[in-house]
């Protein structure tokens, strides 16, 4: 659960509507009435009631735990402007429109801190010491030109209408220069900021339901990864069960071998099995094609099936220069029933080559890769979808995207 | 995690891990030849089927 709120240091009725205005920071100079929207110093009630930006976590006077301390939101400022940074590739300054909110928070010791929220995330910001001058023109800094668009809550200074701020930021440290109406430096402050982990933020605000949802999505991710590991491990385990049925010694083929059957040997299968017929030929330096069929017959000399085997080499020249493509290995596979089979190779065509040496191996219990590839692809797709869903869910729960 | 979630995860694992491994082991998706007995002559007939990805006993060239 989120932490309870603090006792106000002062409660004063609003001079315009009488609503009790609670002050939590003893150093606050400006207050905003939650009822009528009047600000300290206003001579009359505003036409509309200014409100803090809609956020599922940060709301005015909402308390949360962070870094072992309880903090309470006391105000929010919204800025809009442009970030200028040096682009070393284009050798030029690059400008990007940007906006951010600064949530003013206070702890029980009435110490101030700021949570800066932009579209990339939340950042924990505390005041630091000014150790250098304004790094004007320094290309290593991100320079921001900001205009205040809204300020609601209590502040330890008087935010001016359309207040302008210039910021210089590098490595989580920033110098913020408050400008006066003429654009001259009015006040300089240094800040250090660190990125806030979204899960820490959800925990701090006691968003148990969102945390459980993210945890569930994380479980699905882990299961999907475990499934992929199991599939790959299972595939290699099954591959270890492959066994060689027959080693086919080197056979020479030439143009006189066309349509002449060459005996390769016999194999015996006790049960139905996926059998691979792996052939490799001698490499050829000229373009050519060798086509053949592996003829499989049963013990009654009945043809069971024929499997095509092809070796080829192609070459040419294109805009990238000379190219060569070849295939000097072929491994057709087929699921055969139990029985004894005679194998022979019948060459059907041989072009441009005068002689070719072919040898091979017949293997049983070969693993079919297609079902595993389909399952792994499905799981990878699931991983991508779930990761995106998790990211969107976190962003939505923390108010970084959507509502 | 509830019991129902656990059961669903186990079914999911069964579907996504066990089935593809079983299908791989059985050579599902590959070309195959099966035997059938001719009812009139009593001879063994070999029936071929193509795989999911090209090739097959009767694909030829």
Coordinates of C-alpha atoms in Angstrom, one line a residue:
Chain A
X1 CA 0.0 0.0 0.0
X2 CA 1.1 3.6 -0.6
X3 CA 2.3 5.6 2.4
X4 CA 0.0 8.0 4.2
X5 CA 0.2 11.8 3.8
X6 CA 2.0 14.2 6.2
X7 CA 0.4 16.7 8.5
X8 CA 0.4 20.2 7.0
X9 CA 2.7 22.8 8.6
X10 CA 0.0 25.4 8.1
X11 CA -3.7 25.5 7.0
X12 CA -5.0 28.9 5.8
X13 CA -8.3 29.7 4.3
X14 CA -8.2 30.8 0.6
X15 CA -8.7 34.6 0.5
X16 CA -11.1 34.1 -2.4
X17 CA -13.2 31.0 -1.6
X18 CA -12.3 30.2 2.0
X19 CA -11.2 26.6 1.1
X20 CA -8.6 25.5 3.7
X21 CA -5.2 25.6 1.8
X22 CA -2.8 23.1 3.3
X23 CA 0.9 24.0 3.3
X24 CA 3.3 21.1 3.6
X25 CA 6.7 22.8 2.9
X26 CA 7.5 25.5 5.6
X27 CA 9.5 27.3 2.9
X28 CA 6.7 27.6 0.3
X29 CA 6.1 31.1 -1.0
X30 CA 3.4 30.3 -3.5
X31 CA 0.2 28.2 -2.9
X32 CA -2.5 27.2 -5.3
X33 CA -6.1 26.7 -3.9
X34 CA -7.3 23.3 -4.9
X35 CA -10.9 24.6 -4.9
X36 CA -10.9 27.8 -6.9
X37 CA -7.4 27.7 -8.4
X38 CA -6.3 31.0 -7.0
X39 CA -2.6 31.5 -6.5
X40 CA -0.9 33.5 -3.8
X41 CA -0.9 37.1 -5.0
X42 CA -3.9 36.7 -7.3
X43 CA -6.3 39.7 -6.9
X44 CA -9.2 37.7 -8.3
X45 CA -10.3 34.2 -8.9
X46 CA -9.0 32.6 -12.2
X47 CA -11.4 31.9 -15.0
X48 CA -10.5 28.3 -14.9
X49 CA -9.1 26.0 -12.2
X50 CA -5.6 24.9 -13.2
X51 CA -5.0 21.2 -12.5
X52 CA -1.9 18.9 -12.4
X53 CA -1.4 16.7 -15.5
X54 CA -3.3 13.4 -15.5
X55 CA -1.0 10.7 -14.2
X56 CA -1.9 7.2 -12.8
X57 CA 0.7 7.6 -10.1
X58 CA 1.5 11.3 -9.3
X59 CA -1.4 13.3 -8.0
X60 CA -1.3 16.4 -5.8
X61 CA -0.8 15.3 -2.1
X62 CA -0.3 11.6 -3.1
X63 CA 2.3 9.9 -1.0
X64 CA 4.8 7.2 -2.1
X65 CA 7.8 5.4 -0.8
X66 CA 11.2 5.7 -2.6
X67 CA 14.7 5.0 -1.4
X68 CA 13.6 4.1 2.1
X69 CA 11.7 7.4 2.6
X70 CA 8.1 8.5 2.3
X71 CA 7.5 11.4 -0.1
X72 CA 4.5 13.5 -0.8
X73 CA 3.6 15.3 -4.0
X74 CA 3.1 19.0 -3.3
X75 CA 3.2 20.6 -6.7
X76 CA 3.8 20.1 -10.4
X77 CA 5.3 22.4 -13.1
X78 CA 5.0 21.7 -16.8
X79 CA 7.6 23.0 -19.3
X80 CA 7.6 23.0 -23.1
X81 CA 10.5 23.9 -25.3
X82 CA 13.4 22.8 -27.4
X83 CA 16.5 20.6 -26.7
X84 CA 19.6 21.5 -28.7
X85 CA 22.4 19.0 -28.9
X86 CA 25.5 18.7 -31.1
X87 CA 25.2 16.1 -33.9
X88 CA 28.8 15.0 -34.5
X89 CA 27.7 13.2 -37.8
X90 CA 26.1 16.3 -39.3
X91 CA 28.6 18.6 -37.6
X92 CA 25.8 20.8 -36.5
X93 CA 23.5 21.7 -33.6
X94 CA 20.2 19.6 -33.7
X95 CA 17.0 20.9 -32.2
X96 CA 14.3 18.6 -30.9
X97 CA 10.9 19.8 -29.5
X98 CA 10.5 18.4 -26.0
X99 CA 8.3 18.8 -22.9
X100 CA 8.5 17.6 -19.3
X101 CA 6.8 17.8 -15.9
X102 CA 8.6 18.4 -12.7
X103 CA 6.8 16.9 -9.7
X104 CA 7.8 18.7 -6.4
X105 CA 7.9 16.2 -3.6
X106 CA 8.7 16.5 0.1
X107 CA 9.6 14.0 2.9
X108 CA 8.8 13.9 6.6
X109 CA 11.9 16.0 7.3
X110 CA 10.5 18.6 4.9
X111 CA 13.3 18.0 2.5
X112 CA 12.5 18.8 -1.2
X113 CA 13.2 16.6 -4.2
X114 CA 11.9 16.6 -7.7
X115 CA 10.7 13.8 -10.0
X116 CA 11.1 14.9 -13.6
X117 CA 8.8 13.1 -16.0
X118 CA 9.3 13.1 -19.8
X119 CA 8.3 10.7 -22.5
X120 CA 11.4 8.6 -21.8
X121 CA 10.7 8.0 -18.1
X122 CA 11.0 9.3 -14.6
X123 CA 14.1 10.9 -13.1
X124 CA 14.9 11.5 -9.4
X125 CA 16.4 14.9 -9.0
X126 CA 18.1 16.6 -6.0
X127 CA 19.8 19.9 -5.7
X128 CA 23.6 19.8 -6.2
X129 CA 26.5 22.2 -5.9
X130 CA 27.4 24.5 -8.6
X131 CA 31.0 23.5 -9.6
X132 CA 31.5 25.3 -12.9
X133 CA 30.3 28.3 -14.9
X134 CA 27.7 28.2 -17.6
X135 CA 29.1 25.9 -20.3
X136 CA 28.0 28.2 -23.1
X137 CA 28.9 26.6 -26.5
X138 CA 30.1 23.4 -25.0
X139 CA 29.2 20.7 -27.5
X140 CA 29.1 17.9 -24.9
X141 CA 26.0 19.4 -23.2
X142 CA 22.3 19.2 -24.1
X143 CA 20.9 22.7 -24.0
X144 CA 17.3 23.2 -23.2
X145 CA 15.2 26.3 -23.7
X146 CA 12.0 26.0 -21.7
X147 CA 8.8 28.0 -21.1
X148 CA 6.6 27.2 -18.1
X149 CA 3.1 26.3 -19.2
X150 CA 1.6 25.3 -15.9
X151 CA 2.4 25.4 -12.2
X152 CA 0.0 23.9 -9.7
X153 CA 0.6 23.3 -6.0
X154 CA 3.0 25.0 -3.5
X155 CA 6.5 26.2 -4.5
X156 CA 9.4 27.8 -2.6
X157 CA 9.5 30.6 -5.1
X158 CA 7.1 32.6 -7.2
X159 CA 6.9 31.0 -10.7
X160 CA 6.3 33.8 -13.1
X161 CA 3.7 33.6 -15.9
X162 CA 5.5 32.1 -19.0
X163 CA 8.7 31.7 -16.9
X164 CA 11.7 30.9 -19.0
X165 CA 14.4 28.5 -18.0
X166 CA 17.6 27.5 -19.8
X167 CA 19.2 24.2 -18.9
X168 CA 22.6 22.6 -19.6
X169 CA 22.7 18.9 -19.0
X170 CA 25.4 16.2 -19.1
X171 CA 25.8 12.8 -17.4
X172 CA 22.9 13.3 -15.1
X173 CA 24.0 16.7 -13.9
X174 CA 22.4 19.9 -14.9
X175 CA 22.6 23.6 -14.5
X176 CA 19.3 25.4 -14.6
X177 CA 19.3 29.1 -15.3
X178 CA 16.1 31.0 -14.5
X179 CA 15.7 33.9 -16.9
X180 CA 14.1 37.3 -16.2
X181 CA 11.6 39.0 -18.5
X182 CA 14.5 40.4 -20.5
X183 CA 16.2 37.0 -21.0
X184 CA 19.0 37.8 -18.5
X185 CA 20.2 35.3 -15.9
X186 CA 18.2 35.6 -12.7
X187 CA 19.1 32.6 -10.7
X188 CA 21.3 29.5 -11.3
X189 CA 20.7 26.2 -9.7
X190 CA 22.5 22.8 -10.0
X191 CA 20.7 19.5 -10.0
X192 CA 21.8 15.8 -10.1
X193 CA 19.3 13.3 -11.5
X194 CA 19.1 9.6 -11.8
X195 CA 16.7 7.4 -13.8
X196 CA 13.9 5.8 -11.7
X197 CA 13.1 2.2 -12.2
X198 CA 9.5 1.9 -13.2
X199 CA 9.0 -1.1 -11.0
X200 CA 10.4 0.8 -8.0
X201 CA 7.9 3.5 -8.7
X202 CA 4.9 1.1 -8.9
X203 CA 6.1 -0.5 -5.7
X204 CA 6.4 2.9 -4.0
X205 CA 2.9 3.8 -4.9
X206 CA 1.6 0.4 -3.8
X207 CA 0.3 -0.5 -7.2
X208 CA 0.1 -4.2 -6.3
X209 CA -2.4 -5.1 -9.2
X210 CA -0.1 -3.6 -11.8
X211 CA 2.9 -5.3 -10.3
X212 CA 1.2 -8.6 -10.3
X213 CA 0.1 -8.1 -13.9
X214 CA 3.7 -7.4 -14.9
X215 CA 4.9 -10.4 -12.9
X216 CA 2.4 -12.6 -14.7
X217 CA 3.7 -11.3 -18.1
X218 CA 7.2 -11.9 -16.9
X219 CA 6.3 -15.6 -16.0
X220 CA 5.0 -16.1 -19.6
X221 CA 8.3 -14.7 -20.9
X222 CA 10.3 -17.1 -18.7
X223 CA 8.1 -20.0 -19.8
X224 CA 8.5 -19.1 -23.5
X225 CA 12.3 -18.9 -23.1
X226 CA 12.4 -22.2 -21.2
X227 CA 10.3 -23.8 -24.0
X228 CA 12.8 -22.6 -26.6
X229 CA 15.7 -24.0 -24.5
X230 CA 13.8 -27.3 -24.1
X231 CA 13.1 -27.5 -27.9
X232 CA 16.8 -26.8 -28.8
X233 CA 18.0 -29.3 -26.1
X234 CA 15.5 -31.9 -27.2
X235 CA 16.5 -31.4 -30.8
X236 CA 20.2 -32.1 -30.0
X237 CA 19.3 -35.0 -27.7
X238 CA 17.3 -36.6 -30.6
X239 CA 20.1 -35.9 -33.0
X240 CA 22.4 -37.9 -30.8
X241 CA 20.1 -40.9 -31.5
X242 CA 20.9 -40.8 -35.2
X243 CA 22.8 -43.9 -36.3
X244 CA 24.6 -44.7 -39.5
X245 CA 23.1 -47.6 -41.5
X246 CA 25.5 -47.6 -44.4
X247 CA 28.8 -46.0 -45.5
X248 CA 28.8 -45.7 -49.3
X249 CA 32.4 -45.9 -50.6
X250 CA 33.6 -43.5 -53.4
X251 CA 32.1 -44.3 -56.8
X252 CA 33.3 -42.8 -60.0
X253 CA 30.8 -41.6 -62.6
X254 CA 31.4 -40.5 -66.2
X255 CA 29.3 -40.0 -69.3
X256 CA 29.3 -43.8 -69.9
X257 CA 27.6 -44.3 -66.5
X258 CA 24.4 -42.5 -67.6
X259 CA 21.3 -44.7 -66.9
X260 CA 23.4 -47.5 -65.5
X261 CA 22.5 -48.6 -62.0
X262 CA 25.3 -48.7 -59.5
X263 CA 24.7 -50.8 -56.4
X264 CA 25.2 -48.9 -53.2
X265 CA 24.4 -51.7 -50.7
X266 CA 21.5 -52.8 -48.5
X267 CA 19.9 -51.4 -45.4
X268 CA 17.6 -53.0 -42.8
X269 CA 15.0 -51.1 -40.8
X270 CA 13.4 -52.8 -37.8
X271 CA 10.8 -50.1 -37.6
X272 CA 9.6 -47.1 -39.6
X273 CA 12.2 -44.4 -39.6
X274 CA 13.2 -41.1 -41.3
X275 CA 16.3 -42.0 -43.3
X276 CA 18.7 -39.5 -44.8
X277 CA 20.8 -40.3 -47.9
X278 CA 23.7 -37.9 -47.7
X279 CA 26.0 -37.7 -50.7
X280 CA 29.1 -35.6 -51.4
X281 CA 30.8 -35.3 -54.8
X282 CA 34.3 -34.2 -55.7
X283 CA 34.5 -30.5 -56.3
X284 CA 34.6 -29.4 -59.9
X285 CA 36.4 -26.4 -61.3
X286 CA 34.1 -26.0 -64.3
X287 CA 30.4 -25.3 -64.5
X288 CA 28.3 -28.4 -64.9
X289 CA 25.4 -30.6 -63.7
X290 CA 25.1 -34.1 -62.4
X291 CA 21.6 -35.6 -61.9
X292 CA 20.9 -39.0 -60.4
X293 CA 18.2 -40.9 -58.6
X294 CA 18.6 -43.1 -55.5
X295 CA 16.6 -46.1 -56.3
X296 CA 15.2 -48.0 -53.3
X297 CA 13.9 -51.5 -53.8
X298 CA 12.5 -54.0 -51.3
X299 CA 13.7 -57.6 -51.0
X300 CA 11.3 -58.7 -53.7
X301 CA 13.0 -56.2 -56.1
X302 CA 9.9 -54.0 -56.1
X303 CA 10.7 -50.3 -56.4
X304 CA 9.7 -48.6 -53.2
X305 CA 10.7 -45.0 -54.2
X306 CA 13.2 -42.9 -56.0
X307 CA 15.0 -39.9 -54.6
X308 CA 16.6 -37.2 -56.7
X309 CA 20.2 -36.2 -56.1
X310 CA 21.8 -33.2 -57.9
X311 CA 25.3 -31.7 -57.9
X312 CA 26.0 -28.5 -59.9
X313 CA 28.2 -25.5 -60.3
X314 CA 27.4 -22.2 -61.9
X315 CA 29.5 -19.1 -62.4
X316 CA 29.2 -15.7 -64.1
X317 CA 30.1 -12.1 -63.8
X318 CA 27.9 -9.2 -62.7
X319 CA 28.4 -5.6 -61.5
X320 CA 30.1 -6.9 -58.3
X321 CA 32.6 -9.0 -60.3
X322 CA 32.9 -12.7 -60.8
X323 CA 30.6 -15.1 -58.9
X324 CA 30.4 -18.8 -58.4
X325 CA 27.6 -20.9 -56.9
X326 CA 27.7 -24.6 -56.4
X327 CA 26.2 -27.6 -54.7
X328 CA 28.5 -30.6 -54.2
X329 CA 26.5 -32.1 -51.4
X330 CA 22.8 -33.3 -51.4
X331 CA 20.9 -35.2 -48.7
X332 CA 17.4 -36.2 -49.6
X333 CA 15.5 -37.8 -46.8
X334 CA 12.4 -40.0 -46.6
X335 CA 10.5 -41.9 -44.0
X336 CA 10.6 -45.6 -44.9
X337 CA 8.6 -48.4 -43.4
X338 CA 10.3 -51.4 -41.7
X339 CA 12.0 -53.8 -44.0
X340 CA 15.1 -54.7 -46.0
X341 CA 16.0 -52.4 -48.9
X342 CA 18.5 -52.4 -51.7
X343 CA 19.9 -49.1 -52.7
X344 CA 21.3 -48.1 -56.1
X345 CA 22.3 -44.9 -57.8
X346 CA 21.2 -44.3 -61.4
X347 CA 22.8 -41.2 -63.0
X348 CA 20.4 -39.5 -65.5
X349 CA 22.4 -36.6 -66.8
X350 CA 26.0 -35.2 -66.6
X351 CA 26.9 -32.1 -68.5
X352 CA 30.3 -30.4 -69.0
X353 CA 32.0 -32.7 -66.5
X354 CA 34.0 -35.7 -67.6
X355 CA 34.2 -37.5 -64.3
X356 CA 32.7 -37.2 -60.8
X357 CA 33.4 -39.1 -57.6
X358 CA 30.5 -39.6 -55.2
X359 CA 30.4 -41.0 -51.7
X360 CA 27.8 -40.9 -49.0
X361 CA 26.2 -42.1 -45.8
X362 CA 22.8 -43.5 -45.0
X363 CA 21.5 -42.5 -41.6
X364 CA 18.4 -43.5 -39.7
X365 CA 16.4 -41.9 -36.9
X366 CA 17.0 -38.6 -38.6
X367 CA 15.2 -35.7 -36.8
X368 CA 12.8 -33.6 -38.8
X369 CA 13.7 -30.0 -38.2
X370 CA 10.5 -28.4 -39.6
X371 CA 8.2 -28.9 -36.6
X372 CA 10.9 -27.6 -34.2
X373 CA 11.6 -24.5 -36.5
X374 CA 7.9 -23.8 -36.6
X375 CA 7.6 -24.1 -32.8
X376 CA 10.7 -21.9 -32.2
X377 CA 9.4 -19.3 -34.6
X378 CA 6.0 -19.3 -32.8
X379 CA 7.8 -18.9 -29.4
X380 CA 10.0 -16.1 -30.7
X381 CA 6.9 -14.4 -32.0
X382 CA 5.2 -14.9 -28.6
X383 CA 8.3 -13.5 -26.9
X384 CA 8.3 -10.4 -29.1
X385 CA 4.5 -9.8 -28.5
X386 CA 4.7 -10.4 -24.8
X387 CA 7.8 -8.2 -24.4
X388 CA 6.0 -5.4 -26.3
X389 CA 2.9 -6.0 -24.2
X390 CA 4.9 -5.8 -21.0
X391 CA 6.6 -2.6 -22.1
X392 CA 3.3 -1.1 -23.0
X393 CA 1.7 -2.2 -19.7
X394 CA 4.5 -0.7 -17.7
X395 CA 4.3 2.5 -19.6
X396 CA 0.6 2.7 -19.2
X397 CA 0.7 1.9 -15.5
X398 CA 3.3 4.5 -14.9
X399 CA 1.7 7.2 -17.1
X400 CA 4.5 7.3 -19.6
X401 CA 2.1 6.4 -22.5
X402 CA -1.6 6.3 -23.0
X403 CA -4.3 6.7 -20.3
Chain B
X1 CA 0.2 -18.6 -9.2
X2 CA -3.2 -20.3 -9.1
X3 CA -3.7 -24.0 -9.9
X4 CA -5.6 -23.2 -13.1
X5 CA -2.7 -21.0 -14.3
X6 CA -0.3 -23.9 -13.6
X7 CA -2.4 -26.3 -15.5
X8 CA -2.7 -23.9 -18.4
X9 CA 1.1 -23.4 -18.4
X10 CA 1.7 -27.1 -18.4
X11 CA -0.8 -27.6 -21.3
X12 CA 1.0 -24.7 -23.1
X13 CA 4.4 -26.4 -22.5
X14 CA 3.0 -29.7 -23.7
X15 CA 1.6 -28.1 -26.9
X16 CA 4.7 -26.0 -27.7
X17 CA 7.5 -28.4 -26.6
X18 CA 6.3 -32.0 -26.5
X19 CA 4.3 -31.9 -29.7
X20 CA 7.0 -30.4 -32.0
X21 CA 9.6 -32.8 -30.5
X22 CA 7.3 -35.8 -31.0
X23 CA 6.6 -34.6 -34.6
X24 CA 10.3 -34.2 -35.3
X25 CA 11.0 -37.6 -33.9
X26 CA 8.2 -39.1 -36.0
X27 CA 9.5 -37.3 -39.1
X28 CA 6.2 -35.5 -39.6
X29 CA 6.3 -33.1 -42.4
X30 CA 8.9 -35.2 -44.3
X31 CA 8.3 -37.2 -47.4
X32 CA 7.3 -40.8 -46.6
X33 CA 6.5 -44.2 -47.9
X34 CA 4.0 -46.4 -46.3
X35 CA 2.9 -50.0 -47.1
X36 CA -0.6 -51.1 -47.9
X37 CA -1.9 -54.6 -48.8
X38 CA -3.8 -55.0 -52.1
X39 CA -7.1 -56.6 -51.1
X40 CA -7.5 -58.5 -54.4
X41 CA -3.9 -59.7 -55.1
X42 CA -2.5 -59.6 -51.6
X43 CA 0.6 -57.8 -52.8
X44 CA 2.3 -55.1 -50.8
X45 CA 1.8 -51.7 -52.3
X46 CA 4.1 -48.8 -51.5
X47 CA 2.3 -45.4 -51.1
X48 CA 4.3 -42.3 -51.2
X49 CA 3.5 -38.9 -49.8
X50 CA 5.3 -35.6 -50.3
X51 CA 6.7 -33.6 -47.4
X52 CA 5.6 -30.1 -46.3
X53 CA 8.5 -28.5 -48.1
X54 CA 9.1 -29.8 -51.6
X55 CA 10.6 -33.0 -52.7
X56 CA 9.1 -36.4 -52.2
X57 CA 9.0 -39.9 -53.6
X58 CA 7.4 -39.0 -56.9
X59 CA 8.6 -35.4 -57.3
X60 CA 11.1 -36.3 -60.0
X61 CA 13.0 -33.5 -61.6

